[in-house]
Short mmCIF file of C-alpha atoms in Angstrom, two decimals:
data_model
loop_
_atom_site.label_atom_id
_atom_site.label_comp_id
_atom_site.label_asym_id
_atom_site.label_seq_id
_atom_site.Cartn_x
_atom_site.Cartn_y
_atom_site.Cartn_z
CA UNK A 40 128.35 134.63 96.05
CA UNK A 41 129.10 133.38 98.92
CA UNK A 42 131.95 134.58 101.16
CA UNK A 43 132.61 133.89 104.79
CA UNK A 44 132.31 137.13 107.40
CA UNK A 45 135.35 138.57 110.10
CA UNK A 46 134.74 138.52 113.06
CA UNK A 47 133.99 141.73 113.28
CA UNK A 48 131.63 140.96 110.33
CA UNK A 49 129.52 138.68 112.72
CA UNK A 50 129.79 141.21 115.99
CA UNK A 51 127.97 144.11 113.84
CA UNK A 52 124.80 141.19 112.49
CA UNK A 53 124.35 140.67 116.07
CA UNK A 54 124.66 144.17 117.90
CA UNK A 55 122.32 145.18 115.05
CA UNK A 56 119.54 142.80 116.01
CA UNK A 57 117.46 141.69 118.87
CA UNK A 58 115.96 138.14 117.51
CA UNK A 59 118.28 135.29 117.24
CA UNK A 60 117.91 131.96 117.00
CA UNK A 61 118.67 129.51 120.29
CA UNK A 62 120.87 126.32 119.65
CA UNK A 63 120.99 124.18 122.13
CA UNK A 64 121.24 120.24 123.36
CA UNK A 65 118.23 118.15 125.31
CA UNK A 66 118.66 114.70 125.64
CA UNK A 67 121.29 114.31 123.00
CA UNK A 68 118.83 116.08 120.58
CA UNK A 69 119.54 119.34 118.77
CA UNK A 70 116.68 122.37 119.92
CA UNK A 71 116.42 125.93 118.43
CA UNK A 72 114.26 128.47 119.24
CA UNK A 73 113.32 131.63 118.58
CA UNK A 74 114.74 134.71 121.32
CA UNK A 75 114.82 138.13 122.17
CA UNK A 76 118.80 139.19 122.95
CA UNK A 77 121.34 141.81 123.38
CA UNK A 78 124.46 141.78 121.96
CA UNK A 79 127.32 143.58 124.23
CA UNK A 80 130.56 143.30 125.23
CA UNK A 81 131.46 140.17 123.75
CA UNK A 82 128.72 138.60 125.43
CA UNK A 83 124.28 138.25 124.85
CA UNK A 84 122.74 138.66 127.14
CA UNK A 85 118.52 136.62 127.44
CA UNK A 86 116.53 135.55 130.11
CA UNK A 87 113.71 132.96 129.85
CA UNK A 88 111.04 131.09 132.80
CA UNK A 89 112.16 128.34 133.73
CA UNK A 90 111.24 125.63 131.75
CA UNK A 91 112.95 123.16 129.06
CA UNK A 92 115.42 125.62 127.48
CA UNK A 93 116.86 126.77 131.15
CA UNK A 94 117.26 122.92 132.60
CA UNK A 95 118.91 122.07 129.39
CA UNK A 96 121.74 124.57 128.72
CA UNK A 97 121.88 123.88 132.92
CA UNK A 98 123.04 120.43 131.93
CA UNK A 99 124.84 121.25 128.66
CA UNK A 100 125.63 124.72 129.04
CA UNK A 101 127.70 124.67 124.93
CA UNK A 102 125.52 126.61 122.91
CA UNK A 103 125.13 128.84 119.97
CA UNK A 104 123.00 131.80 118.59
CA UNK A 105 122.24 132.10 115.20
CA UNK A 106 121.13 135.87 113.50
CA UNK A 107 119.64 136.49 109.82
CA UNK A 108 119.12 139.14 107.54
CA UNK A 109 117.57 137.47 104.86
CA UNK A 110 116.19 140.16 101.45
CA UNK A 111 115.90 137.38 98.91
CA UNK A 112 117.43 134.02 97.94
CA UNK A 113 120.33 136.06 96.55
CA UNK A 114 120.85 138.44 99.37
CA UNK A 115 121.20 137.57 102.59
CA UNK A 116 123.51 137.03 105.79
CA UNK A 117 124.18 135.11 108.49
CA UNK A 118 126.25 135.36 112.07
CA UNK A 119 126.42 132.58 114.64
CA UNK A 120 127.98 132.43 118.14
CA UNK A 121 129.27 129.76 119.67
CA UNK A 122 129.73 130.33 123.32
CA UNK A 123 128.69 128.68 127.25
CA UNK A 124 125.56 129.75 129.07
CA UNK A 125 125.88 130.81 132.70
CA UNK A 126 123.61 131.68 134.82
CA UNK A 127 122.89 134.65 136.43
CA UNK A 128 122.70 135.04 140.68
CA UNK A 129 120.31 137.58 142.11
CA UNK A 130 121.38 141.23 141.98
CA UNK A 131 123.72 140.63 139.22
CA UNK A 132 121.21 139.26 136.95
CA UNK A 133 118.59 142.46 137.94
CA UNK A 134 121.78 144.34 136.67
CA UNK A 135 121.49 142.43 133.37
CA UNK A 136 118.08 142.56 133.08
CA UNK A 137 118.65 146.21 133.17
CA UNK A 138 121.06 146.76 130.65
CA UNK A 139 119.03 144.30 128.73
CA UNK A 140 116.11 146.30 128.40
CA UNK A 141 117.81 149.20 127.49
CA UNK A 142 120.02 147.99 124.87
CA UNK A 143 116.79 146.40 123.21
CA UNK A 144 115.33 149.13 123.21
CA UNK A 145 118.28 151.05 121.63
CA UNK A 146 118.39 148.49 119.18
CA UNK A 147 114.86 148.59 118.32
CA UNK A 148 114.13 152.34 118.02
CA UNK A 149 117.93 152.78 115.97
CA UNK A 150 116.56 149.62 113.43
CA UNK A 151 112.82 150.13 113.15
CA UNK A 152 112.74 153.82 114.12
CA UNK A 153 110.03 153.58 116.89
CA UNK A 154 109.68 154.00 120.92
CA UNK A 155 108.21 150.89 122.25
CA UNK A 156 106.55 151.12 126.10
CA UNK A 157 107.62 147.36 127.13
CA UNK A 158 110.93 148.95 129.02
CA UNK A 159 107.96 149.17 131.74
CA UNK A 160 107.58 145.57 131.51
CA UNK A 161 110.66 144.86 132.28
CA UNK A 162 111.22 147.09 134.26
CA UNK A 163 108.78 145.75 136.91
CA UNK A 164 110.49 142.51 136.32
CA UNK A 165 113.42 144.27 137.74
CA UNK A 166 111.81 145.40 140.82
CA UNK A 167 109.64 142.38 141.29
CA UNK A 168 111.11 139.54 143.94
CA UNK A 169 110.01 136.50 140.86
CA UNK A 170 112.53 137.70 138.27
CA UNK A 171 112.66 135.32 134.98
CA UNK A 172 116.19 133.50 134.77
CA UNK A 173 118.35 135.75 133.11
CA UNK A 174 121.74 134.64 131.42
CA UNK A 175 124.16 135.54 129.53
CA UNK A 176 126.43 133.80 126.98
CA UNK A 177 130.00 134.14 126.79
CA UNK A 178 130.88 134.18 122.81
CA UNK A 179 134.14 131.78 122.54
CA UNK A 180 133.78 131.94 118.11
CA UNK A 181 131.91 133.94 115.45
CA UNK A 182 131.34 132.48 112.54
CA UNK A 183 128.99 134.19 109.26
CA UNK A 184 128.45 134.25 105.61
CA UNK A 185 127.11 136.56 103.48
CA UNK A 186 125.56 136.50 99.79
CA UNK A 187 124.77 138.92 97.81
CA UNK A 188 124.04 140.16 93.71
#
């Protein structure tokens, strides 16, 4: 049986995960790429090096992030957050990268019961002058589905 999820159920899926699929438009074609994210306060925090997806989102700021938890063909749940890409400037970007790194580490510790040393990689980026492009997705709408036996 497949049923729709409400907003709170979609938010729970987003908050319990840190890998999703980012959808965006480039040259009138849809693209979907995996991305690490952190969900907080009705927004999704991400970062990326300059390249194809950043150029595309600068041109077309409507994007979506899909997160799926799949156990089997008859037992899964999926949430999609639709929203607007917003690129952050230097000081707010550094603060958001810090929130992202702490948030992702916390999700991994809770979900996978393991600690990570990668926090130092993000700390180095925060202190560097060559930080990646930090962006948020301001969520405008949630959709989601669940199927279970």
